[in-house]
mmCIF file of C-alpha atoms in Angstrom:
data_model
loop_
_atom_site.group_PDB
_atom_site.id
_atom_site.type_symbol
_atom_site.label_atom_id
_atom_site.label_comp_id
_atom_site.label_asym_id
_atom_site.label_seq_id
_atom_site.Cartn_x
_atom_site.Cartn_y
_atom_site.Cartn_z
ATOM 1 C CA GLN A 1020 13.003 -5.086 15.456
ATOM 2 C CA VAL A 1021 10.661 -4.782 12.522
ATOM 3 C CA GLN A 1022 10.599 -1.569 10.549
ATOM 4 C CA VAL A 1023 8.341 -0.613 7.689
ATOM 5 C CA VAL A 1024 9.237 2.557 5.843
ATOM 6 C CA GLU A 1025 7.375 4.205 2.995
ATOM 7 C CA SER A 1026 8.836 6.717 0.577
ATOM 8 C CA GLY A 1027 8.078 8.404 -2.716
ATOM 9 C CA GLY A 1028 5.133 10.594 -1.862
ATOM 10 C CA GLY A 1029 4.876 14.201 -2.855
ATOM 11 C CA LEU A 1030 2.968 16.846 -4.741
ATOM 12 C CA VAL A 1031 1.942 16.071 -8.300
ATOM 13 C CA GLN A 1032 -0.415 17.606 -10.827
ATOM 14 C CA VAL A 1033 -3.560 15.952 -12.089
ATOM 15 C CA GLY A 1034 -2.691 13.256 -14.590
ATOM 16 C CA GLY A 1035 0.795 12.809 -13.222
ATOM 17 C CA SER A 1036 2.488 9.760 -11.778
ATOM 18 C CA LEU A 1037 4.235 8.734 -8.606
ATOM 19 C CA ARG A 1038 5.836 5.531 -7.441
ATOM 20 C CA LEU A 1039 5.706 4.724 -3.764
ATOM 21 C CA SER A 1040 8.114 2.306 -2.168
ATOM 22 C CA CYS A 1041 7.828 0.379 1.061
ATOM 23 C CA THR A 1042 10.823 -1.353 2.545
ATOM 24 C CA ALA A 1043 10.488 -3.751 5.432
ATOM 25 C CA SER A 1044 13.298 -4.989 7.636
ATOM 26 C CA GLY A 1045 13.539 -7.317 10.595
ATOM 27 C CA LEU A 1046 11.176 -9.889 9.134
ATOM 28 C CA THR A 1047 11.156 -12.642 6.544
ATOM 29 C CA PHE A 1048 9.623 -10.607 3.783
ATOM 30 C CA ASP A 1049 8.411 -13.537 1.676
ATOM 31 C CA ASP A 1050 6.319 -14.795 4.595
ATOM 32 C CA TYR A 1051 4.327 -11.597 4.830
ATOM 33 C CA SER A 1052 1.446 -10.280 2.855
ATOM 34 C CA MET A 1053 2.089 -6.643 2.114
ATOM 35 C CA ALA A 1054 -0.621 -4.080 1.735
ATOM 36 C CA TRP A 1055 -1.208 -0.487 0.785
ATOM 37 C CA PHE A 1056 -3.832 1.556 2.598
ATOM 38 C CA ARG A 1057 -4.715 5.191 2.324
ATOM 39 C CA GLN A 1058 -6.436 7.658 4.575
ATOM 40 C CA VAL A 1059 -7.721 11.193 4.375
ATOM 41 C CA PRO A 1060 -8.454 13.265 7.474
ATOM 42 C CA GLY A 1061 -11.802 12.476 9.011
ATOM 43 C CA LYS A 1062 -12.231 9.214 7.137
ATOM 44 C CA GLU A 1063 -11.393 5.625 7.853
ATOM 45 C CA ARG A 1064 -8.289 4.043 6.461
ATOM 46 C CA GLU A 1065 -9.170 2.150 3.291
ATOM 47 C CA GLY A 1066 -7.440 -0.789 1.739
ATOM 48 C CA VAL A 1067 -5.853 -0.234 -1.637
ATOM 49 C CA SER A 1068 -4.198 -3.588 -2.264
ATOM 50 C CA CYS A 1069 -2.837 -6.736 -0.704
ATOM 51 C CA SER A 1070 0.040 -8.752 -2.150
ATOM 52 C CA LEU A 1071 0.875 -12.281 -1.155
ATOM 53 C CA GLY A 1072 4.486 -13.366 -0.868
ATOM 54 C CA SER A 1073 4.189 -14.805 -4.360
ATOM 55 C CA GLY A 1074 3.332 -11.368 -5.701
ATOM 56 C CA THR A 1075 -0.295 -12.170 -6.440
ATOM 57 C CA THR A 1076 -2.145 -8.940 -5.730
ATOM 58 C CA THR A 1077 -5.729 -8.117 -4.897
ATOM 59 C CA TYR A 1078 -6.957 -4.584 -5.555
ATOM 60 C CA TYR A 1079 -9.828 -3.247 -3.500
ATOM 61 C CA LEU A 1080 -10.915 0.006 -5.058
ATOM 62 C CA ASP A 1081 -12.622 0.052 -8.432
ATOM 63 C CA SER A 1082 -11.614 3.683 -8.894
ATOM 64 C CA LEU A 1083 -7.958 2.673 -8.937
ATOM 65 C CA LYS A 1084 -8.092 -0.224 -11.345
ATOM 66 C CA GLY A 1085 -6.135 0.405 -14.480
ATOM 67 C CA ARG A 1086 -4.283 3.309 -12.882
ATOM 68 C CA PHE A 1087 -2.482 1.787 -9.891
ATOM 69 C CA THR A 1088 -0.158 -1.199 -10.103
ATOM 70 C CA VAL A 1089 1.480 -3.012 -7.222
ATOM 71 C CA SER A 1090 4.643 -5.058 -7.395
ATOM 72 C CA ARG A 1091 7.034 -6.510 -4.898
ATOM 73 C CA ASP A 1092 10.696 -7.399 -5.017
ATOM 74 C CA ASN A 1093 11.311 -10.015 -2.367
ATOM 75 C CA ALA A 1094 15.055 -9.860 -2.906
ATOM 76 C CA LYS A 1095 14.955 -6.205 -1.867
ATOM 77 C CA ASN A 1096 12.260 -6.561 0.802
ATOM 78 C CA THR A 1097 10.364 -3.875 -1.026
ATOM 79 C CA LEU A 1098 6.787 -3.291 -2.128
ATOM 80 C CA TYR A 1099 5.925 -0.735 -4.805
ATOM 81 C CA LEU A 1100 2.824 1.186 -5.762
ATOM 82 C CA GLN A 1101 2.932 2.726 -9.212
ATOM 83 C CA MET A 1102 0.256 5.406 -9.479
ATOM 84 C CA ASN A 1103 -0.618 6.816 -12.888
ATOM 85 C CA SER A 1104 -3.263 9.246 -14.114
ATOM 86 C CA LEU A 1105 -3.562 10.668 -10.647
ATOM 87 C CA LYS A 1106 -6.709 12.520 -9.635
ATOM 88 C CA PRO A 1107 -7.373 14.998 -6.820
ATOM 89 C CA GLU A 1108 -9.388 12.323 -5.016
ATOM 90 C CA ASP A 1109 -6.228 10.221 -4.748
ATOM 91 C CA THR A 1110 -4.864 12.769 -2.300
ATOM 92 C CA ALA A 1111 -4.250 10.917 0.958
ATOM 93 C CA MET A 1112 -1.674 9.595 3.348
ATOM 94 C CA TYR A 1113 -0.553 6.247 1.992
ATOM 95 C CA PHE A 1114 0.457 3.535 4.407
ATOM 96 C CA CYS A 1115 2.225 0.248 3.949
ATOM 97 C CA ALA A 1116 1.475 -2.709 6.192
ATOM 98 C CA ALA A 1117 2.894 -6.190 6.713
ATOM 99 C CA GLY A 1118 0.768 -9.075 7.859
ATOM 100 C CA LEU A 1119 1.753 -12.618 8.657
ATOM 101 C CA ARG A 1120 -0.644 -15.201 7.255
ATOM 102 C CA VAL A 1121 -2.968 -12.607 5.842
ATOM 103 C CA PHE A 1122 -4.876 -14.278 3.080
ATOM 104 C CA CYS A 1123 -5.626 -11.412 0.792
ATOM 105 C CA GLY A 1124 -8.975 -11.409 -0.945
ATOM 106 C CA ILE A 1125 -11.755 -10.328 1.376
ATOM 107 C CA PHE A 1126 -9.518 -10.111 4.454
ATOM 108 C CA GLY A 1127 -6.704 -8.105 2.963
ATOM 109 C CA ALA A 1128 -8.528 -4.787 3.208
ATOM 110 C CA ARG A 1129 -9.007 -5.080 6.947
ATOM 111 C CA SER A 1130 -6.430 -2.996 8.749
ATOM 112 C CA ASP A 1131 -6.707 -5.107 11.903
ATOM 113 C CA ARG A 1132 -5.179 -8.055 10.035
ATOM 114 C CA TYR A 1133 -1.757 -6.477 9.815
ATOM 115 C CA ASN A 1134 1.053 -6.715 12.320
ATOM 116 C CA TYR A 1135 3.322 -3.873 11.282
ATOM 117 C CA TRP A 1136 2.749 -0.435 9.804
ATOM 118 C CA GLY A 1137 4.818 2.327 8.356
ATOM 119 C CA GLN A 1138 4.353 5.962 9.251
ATOM 120 C CA GLY A 1139 2.903 6.839 5.878
ATOM 121 C CA THR A 1140 3.842 9.049 2.973
ATOM 122 C CA GLN A 1141 1.679 11.934 1.811
ATOM 123 C CA VAL A 1142 0.430 12.096 -1.742
ATOM 124 C CA THR A 1143 -1.150 15.356 -2.861
ATOM 125 C CA VAL A 1144 -2.644 15.755 -6.320
ATOM 126 C CA SER A 1145 -3.271 19.335 -7.344
ATOM 127 C CA SER A 1146 -5.795 20.399 -9.948
#
């Protein structure tokens, strides 16, 4: 049974930092592309990043570049999202997803490409 579990969300002030973690079990982690998505109520889920098994990462939102960094530790079956210089518009539910044979790039931001999802972790940035 595959499980994907996010952690690390919370309430932070503008300019602060958070590190989200996503641990997957029940699958061969290296074989899966791992992605971060985020969603606010009333809006579609948007792709934040997609990381191949090698760790090569594609970022999808220009507003996040230079502030968010993704890494993965295949030995720990864990994906990370380091978020710095947080802004109120970063407030969202953040989801982790695992996809087999997802070639990141233009396809990695499509939520329908992923096989398994976590339940999400809430990030709230207060001004």
